[in-house]
């Protein structure tokens, strides 16, 4: 299988590219400097040159708070950029795999959010990702949308690593305790995507670690695993923190259909975070062989 990956230098791409190569895929990795997804002609040329079977579209505008001041730029990258990728995939006969987010939901649901729930984003970033989803759904070729959230791993900035640094520095932090979800390792996402493709999945799917936590719970867990006093972490509300973008209060995604399709249960977030903090490695999940990375 020949695969193109946009955003290959980002948080997910840094794990997915080497892992999928290990699994036997021929992967062409486009970093941001290699391919600007907002340049339609460049995207058409790049994908036509490679003629991949699948394009994993992981590139995107991810600055959630800055998007409130730059809504047009977020929409240009996540909306128009995704439409460009879809058109190029149609021309090349490639399946598009779009990595989306829990931010397309308002988070008002009481329990896990199913894949068929209608998006209702609260902010500019979520609206831009929902527009990207719309572009994918409108695509004439084969497509796959996979929503995830609370992502962490060694490939870029993320909450878990930020808390690890604070723990190492013994720095007090205030963390919101009224938003819930589950920190999800990039390896879990990469393996789940692979499993879905190997089983010819199309449509919309969810991937998130099991268990339920607030950001405050996660921060305390990281401090404990790093050997720092958990008392350095104090709770606050999202309103008290006062960030520009409103976040969904509930980001827990229902992964039941994904688990049934790929044949394994999503691992609990706690064990994976502990492994990552203590070793710097992301645990394997059995979908792609090999040890931890």
Tab-separated table of C-alpha atoms in Angstrom:
chain	number	residue	atom	x	y	z
A	1	UNK	CA	0.000	0.000	0.000
A	2	UNK	CA	1.335	3.407	-0.988
A	3	UNK	CA	0.390	6.161	1.471
A	4	UNK	CA	0.824	9.923	1.421
A	5	UNK	CA	0.796	11.747	4.751
A	6	UNK	CA	0.258	15.495	5.049
A	7	UNK	CA	1.470	17.144	8.248
A	8	UNK	CA	4.036	14.369	8.588
A	9	UNK	CA	6.185	16.444	10.928
A	10	UNK	CA	3.360	17.094	13.393
A	11	UNK	CA	2.297	15.383	16.581
A	12	UNK	CA	0.510	12.445	14.935
A	13	UNK	CA	2.630	12.236	11.793
A	14	UNK	CA	5.848	11.851	13.777
A	15	UNK	CA	4.533	8.564	15.179
A	16	UNK	CA	2.412	7.379	12.257
A	17	UNK	CA	5.013	7.615	9.483
A	18	UNK	CA	7.712	5.330	10.991
A	19	UNK	CA	5.095	2.979	12.447
A	20	UNK	CA	3.283	2.479	9.142
A	21	UNK	CA	6.591	1.968	7.355
A	22	UNK	CA	7.378	-0.743	9.877
A	23	UNK	CA	4.016	-2.308	9.046
A	24	UNK	CA	5.008	-2.517	5.379
A	25	UNK	CA	3.457	0.572	3.799
A	26	UNK	CA	5.327	2.702	1.308
A	27	UNK	CA	4.907	6.108	2.949
A	28	UNK	CA	5.549	9.465	1.309
A	29	UNK	CA	5.799	12.032	4.107
A	30	UNK	CA	4.918	15.653	3.362
A	31	UNK	CA	5.934	18.067	6.090
A	32	UNK	CA	4.603	21.604	6.204
A	33	UNK	CA	7.704	22.897	4.415
A	34	UNK	CA	7.177	20.300	1.673
A	35	UNK	CA	3.508	20.909	0.982
A	36	UNK	CA	1.225	23.852	1.740
A	37	UNK	CA	-2.258	22.342	1.696
A	38	UNK	CA	-3.805	25.759	0.992
A	39	UNK	CA	-2.006	25.813	-2.387
A	40	UNK	CA	-4.442	23.860	-4.554
A	41	UNK	CA	-2.117	23.454	-7.532
A	42	UNK	CA	0.751	22.293	-5.332
A	43	UNK	CA	-1.487	19.715	-3.657
A	44	UNK	CA	-2.804	18.450	-6.995
A	45	UNK	CA	0.730	18.135	-8.350
A	46	UNK	CA	2.160	16.442	-5.255
A	47	UNK	CA	-0.543	13.777	-5.032
A	48	UNK	CA	-0.590	13.224	-8.804
A	49	UNK	CA	3.174	12.709	-8.749
A	50	UNK	CA	2.956	10.036	-6.039
A	51	UNK	CA	-0.380	8.402	-7.026
A	52	UNK	CA	-0.956	6.949	-3.557
A	53	UNK	CA	-3.652	4.465	-2.609
A	54	UNK	CA	-4.425	6.449	0.552
A	55	UNK	CA	-3.718	9.983	1.789
A	56	UNK	CA	-3.763	10.538	5.545
A	57	UNK	CA	-4.575	14.217	5.908
A	58	UNK	CA	-3.086	15.145	9.279
A	59	UNK	CA	-1.974	18.685	8.402
A	60	UNK	CA	-3.973	21.478	9.954
A	61	UNK	CA	-4.272	24.699	11.891
A	62	UNK	CA	-4.247	23.564	15.525
A	63	UNK	CA	-3.818	26.772	17.569
A	64	UNK	CA	-7.201	26.591	19.294
A	65	UNK	CA	-7.029	29.893	21.178
A	66	UNK	CA	-5.327	31.843	18.381
A	67	UNK	CA	-8.072	30.710	16.000
A	68	UNK	CA	-10.495	32.998	17.838
A	69	UNK	CA	-8.448	35.957	16.558
A	70	UNK	CA	-7.657	34.294	13.204
A	71	UNK	CA	-10.883	32.520	12.182
A	72	UNK	CA	-10.316	33.110	8.474
A	73	UNK	CA	-6.841	31.577	8.600
A	74	UNK	CA	-8.089	28.557	10.531
A	75	UNK	CA	-10.845	28.092	7.958
A	76	UNK	CA	-8.407	28.560	5.070
A	77	UNK	CA	-6.144	25.790	6.340
A	78	UNK	CA	-8.636	23.334	7.836
A	79	UNK	CA	-11.538	23.954	5.476
A	80	UNK	CA	-10.124	24.985	2.111
A	81	UNK	CA	-6.902	23.018	2.630
A	82	UNK	CA	-8.893	19.851	3.244
A	83	UNK	CA	-11.049	20.503	0.169
A	84	UNK	CA	-7.832	20.792	-1.860
A	85	UNK	CA	-6.607	17.442	-0.575
A	86	UNK	CA	-9.960	15.837	-1.350
A	87	UNK	CA	-9.962	17.122	-4.926
A	88	UNK	CA	-6.436	15.846	-5.450
A	89	UNK	CA	-7.376	12.451	-4.030
A	90	UNK	CA	-10.388	12.266	-6.346
A	91	UNK	CA	-8.160	12.973	-9.338
A	92	UNK	CA	-5.619	10.357	-8.266
A	93	UNK	CA	-8.151	7.732	-7.225
A	94	UNK	CA	-6.861	7.761	-3.649
A	95	UNK	CA	-8.856	7.288	-0.457
A	96	UNK	CA	-8.689	10.304	1.863
A	97	UNK	CA	-8.342	9.737	5.607
A	98	UNK	CA	-9.144	12.898	7.554
A	99	UNK	CA	-8.018	13.241	11.161
A	100	UNK	CA	-10.647	15.310	12.963
A	101	UNK	CA	-11.301	16.320	16.547
A	102	UNK	CA	-13.620	16.328	19.533
A	103	UNK	CA	-13.827	20.120	19.094
A	104	UNK	CA	-16.467	19.659	16.395
A	105	UNK	CA	-18.882	18.950	19.288
A	106	UNK	CA	-20.280	21.328	21.892
A	107	UNK	CA	-19.752	18.770	24.667
A	108	UNK	CA	-23.229	19.081	26.134
A	109	UNK	CA	-23.899	15.325	25.897
A	110	UNK	CA	-24.024	13.527	29.235
A	111	UNK	CA	-22.182	10.414	28.069
A	112	UNK	CA	-19.792	9.239	25.353
A	113	UNK	CA	-20.401	10.962	22.010
A	114	UNK	CA	-21.312	8.613	19.156
A	115	UNK	CA	-19.901	9.060	15.635
A	116	UNK	CA	-23.346	9.889	14.224
A	117	UNK	CA	-23.951	12.862	16.530
A	118	UNK	CA	-24.293	16.057	14.484
A	119	UNK	CA	-21.312	18.407	14.920
A	120	UNK	CA	-22.014	21.613	16.837
A	121	UNK	CA	-18.676	23.378	17.403
A	122	UNK	CA	-18.288	26.110	20.005
A	123	UNK	CA	-15.349	28.018	18.532
A	124	UNK	CA	-13.447	28.985	15.396
A	125	UNK	CA	-11.118	26.003	15.478
A	126	UNK	CA	-13.986	23.538	15.818
A	127	UNK	CA	-15.909	25.241	13.021
A	128	UNK	CA	-12.913	25.005	10.729
A	129	UNK	CA	-12.487	21.295	11.445
A	130	UNK	CA	-16.210	20.706	10.908
A	131	UNK	CA	-15.862	22.438	7.546
A	132	UNK	CA	-13.001	20.068	6.758
A	133	UNK	CA	-15.291	17.162	7.589
A	134	UNK	CA	-17.924	18.594	5.252
A	135	UNK	CA	-15.376	18.748	2.428
A	136	UNK	CA	-14.495	15.106	3.008
A	137	UNK	CA	-18.140	14.006	3.091
A	138	UNK	CA	-18.705	15.821	-0.212
A	139	UNK	CA	-15.757	14.059	-1.841
A	140	UNK	CA	-16.644	11.744	-4.723
A	141	UNK	CA	-14.013	9.150	-3.873
A	142	UNK	CA	-13.576	6.857	-0.869
A	143	UNK	CA	-13.134	8.611	2.458
A	144	UNK	CA	-12.648	8.014	6.147
A	145	UNK	CA	-13.066	10.519	8.995
A	146	UNK	CA	-11.505	9.628	12.345
A	147	UNK	CA	-12.152	11.925	15.292
A	148	UNK	CA	-9.883	11.905	18.306
A	149	UNK	CA	-8.772	14.274	21.038
A	150	UNK	CA	-6.566	14.972	24.051
A	151	UNK	CA	-3.623	13.732	21.990
A	152	UNK	CA	-0.093	13.326	23.308
A	153	UNK	CA	3.184	11.837	22.115
A	154	UNK	CA	6.802	12.698	21.380
A	155	UNK	CA	6.162	14.569	18.119
A	156	UNK	CA	5.092	18.012	19.300
A	157	UNK	CA	3.553	20.230	21.947
A	158	UNK	CA	0.840	18.616	24.052
A	159	UNK	CA	-0.672	18.819	27.543
A	160	UNK	CA	0.962	15.663	28.949
A	161	UNK	CA	4.465	16.821	28.048
A	162	UNK	CA	3.729	20.320	29.323
A	163	UNK	CA	2.729	18.850	32.686
A	164	UNK	CA	5.805	16.628	32.722
A	165	UNK	CA	8.017	19.688	32.287
A	166	UNK	CA	6.162	21.494	35.074
A	167	UNK	CA	6.631	18.445	37.296
A	168	UNK	CA	10.365	18.273	36.567
A	169	UNK	CA	10.678	21.960	37.425
A	170	UNK	CA	8.478	21.529	40.533
A	171	UNK	CA	6.368	24.379	39.205
A	172	UNK	CA	2.817	24.907	40.591
A	173	UNK	CA	0.059	24.744	37.985
A	174	UNK	CA	-3.673	25.494	37.915
A	175	UNK	CA	-5.620	23.072	35.731
A	176	UNK	CA	-9.281	22.962	34.763
A	177	UNK	CA	-11.398	20.338	36.485
A	178	UNK	CA	-14.671	20.816	34.586
A	179	UNK	CA	-13.705	19.317	31.224
A	180	UNK	CA	-13.550	15.561	30.771
A	181	UNK	CA	-12.150	13.135	28.239
A	182	UNK	CA	-9.157	10.788	28.076
A	183	UNK	CA	-5.550	11.502	27.030
A	184	UNK	CA	-4.885	9.501	23.875
A	185	UNK	CA	-1.455	8.446	22.640
A	186	UNK	CA	-0.490	9.090	19.024
A	187	UNK	CA	0.478	5.434	18.738
A	188	UNK	CA	-3.066	4.359	19.614
A	189	UNK	CA	-4.422	6.671	16.906
A	190	UNK	CA	-1.898	5.477	14.308
A	191	UNK	CA	-2.607	1.814	15.022
A	192	UNK	CA	-6.365	2.344	15.002
A	193	UNK	CA	-6.209	4.131	11.649
A	194	UNK	CA	-4.188	1.249	10.254
A	195	UNK	CA	-6.653	-1.293	11.613
A	196	UNK	CA	-9.603	0.541	10.077
A	197	UNK	CA	-7.935	0.739	6.673
A	198	UNK	CA	-6.954	-2.922	6.743
A	199	UNK	CA	-10.632	-3.739	7.288
A	200	UNK	CA	-11.843	-1.515	4.446
A	201	UNK	CA	-13.631	0.906	6.755
A	202	UNK	CA	-15.286	4.018	5.362
A	203	UNK	CA	-17.387	6.694	7.023
A	204	UNK	CA	-16.932	8.280	10.462
A	205	UNK	CA	-15.141	6.635	13.405
A	206	UNK	CA	-13.933	7.631	16.866
A	207	UNK	CA	-10.624	6.834	18.560
A	208	UNK	CA	-9.902	7.756	22.181
A	209	UNK	CA	-8.384	5.932	25.123
A	210	UNK	CA	-10.837	4.424	27.585
A	211	UNK	CA	-11.499	5.769	31.058
A	212	UNK	CA	-12.729	9.194	32.014
A	213	UNK	CA	-10.668	12.021	33.473
A	214	UNK	CA	-10.533	15.780	33.795
A	215	UNK	CA	-7.452	17.737	32.804
A	216	UNK	CA	-6.850	18.175	36.524
A	217	UNK	CA	-6.856	14.383	36.990
A	218	UNK	CA	-4.373	13.970	34.150
A	219	UNK	CA	-2.052	16.646	35.498
A	220	UNK	CA	-1.995	15.074	38.960
A	221	UNK	CA	-1.274	11.673	37.413
A	222	UNK	CA	1.648	13.085	35.439
A	223	UNK	CA	3.090	14.790	38.527
A	224	UNK	CA	2.815	11.538	40.496
A	225	UNK	CA	4.463	9.507	37.727
A	226	UNK	CA	7.263	12.073	37.435
A	227	UNK	CA	7.911	11.895	41.177
A	228	UNK	CA	6.687	15.418	41.901
A	229	UNK	CA	4.240	16.388	44.653
A	230	UNK	CA	0.717	16.106	43.279
A	231	UNK	CA	-0.247	18.956	45.600
A	232	UNK	CA	1.483	21.351	43.206
A	233	UNK	CA	-1.542	20.856	40.920
A	234	UNK	CA	-4.608	22.834	41.948
A	235	UNK	CA	-8.034	22.782	40.253
A	236	UNK	CA	-9.888	25.643	38.651
A	237	UNK	CA	-12.830	26.065	36.298
A	238	UNK	CA	-12.545	26.851	32.612
A	239	UNK	CA	-14.191	30.204	33.325
A	240	UNK	CA	-11.577	31.014	35.953
A	241	UNK	CA	-8.753	30.128	33.563
A	242	UNK	CA	-10.235	32.518	31.000
A	243	UNK	CA	-8.787	31.152	27.763
A	244	UNK	CA	-10.048	32.782	24.529
A	245	UNK	CA	-11.618	29.623	23.053
A	246	UNK	CA	-14.443	27.777	24.755
A	247	UNK	CA	-13.732	24.052	25.035
A	248	UNK	CA	-16.311	21.253	25.092
A	249	UNK	CA	-17.017	20.186	28.676
A	250	UNK	CA	-17.431	16.591	27.528
A	251	UNK	CA	-14.911	15.245	25.017
A	252	UNK	CA	-15.457	11.554	25.748
A	253	UNK	CA	-15.863	9.782	22.408
A	254	UNK	CA	-17.812	6.560	21.951
A	255	UNK	CA	-15.376	4.130	20.311
A	256	UNK	CA	-17.592	1.042	20.381
A	257	UNK	CA	-17.950	0.722	16.611
A	258	UNK	CA	-14.211	1.217	16.140
A	259	UNK	CA	-13.389	-1.445	18.718
A	260	UNK	CA	-15.732	-3.905	17.041
A	261	UNK	CA	-14.297	-3.206	13.595
A	262	UNK	CA	-10.611	-3.514	14.463
A	263	UNK	CA	-11.057	-6.212	17.097
A	264	UNK	CA	-9.541	-4.761	20.231
A	265	UNK	CA	-10.645	-2.644	23.170
A	266	UNK	CA	-9.268	0.857	23.618
A	267	UNK	CA	-6.691	0.736	26.434
A	268	UNK	CA	-7.190	2.769	29.602
A	269	UNK	CA	-5.491	6.149	29.532
A	270	UNK	CA	-3.829	5.776	32.919
A	271	UNK	CA	-1.452	2.931	32.109
A	272	UNK	CA	-0.346	4.499	28.830
A	273	UNK	CA	0.383	7.873	30.439
A	274	UNK	CA	2.384	6.212	33.224
A	275	UNK	CA	4.443	4.286	30.668
A	276	UNK	CA	5.092	7.424	28.656
A	277	UNK	CA	6.104	9.580	31.609
A	278	UNK	CA	8.424	6.968	33.096
A	279	UNK	CA	10.064	5.739	29.870
A	280	UNK	CA	9.304	8.234	27.110
A	281	UNK	CA	7.770	5.362	25.106
A	282	UNK	CA	4.246	4.814	23.803
A	283	UNK	CA	2.954	1.288	24.447
A	284	UNK	CA	2.080	-1.011	21.552
A	285	UNK	CA	-1.547	-2.031	21.124
A	286	UNK	CA	-1.209	-5.144	19.001
A	287	UNK	CA	-2.630	-3.836	15.717
A	288	UNK	CA	0.856	-3.178	14.323
A	289	UNK	CA	3.621	-5.454	15.514
A	290	UNK	CA	6.817	-4.398	17.189
A	291	UNK	CA	7.730	-2.979	20.552
A	292	UNK	CA	6.986	0.335	22.189
A	293	UNK	CA	8.045	3.549	20.450
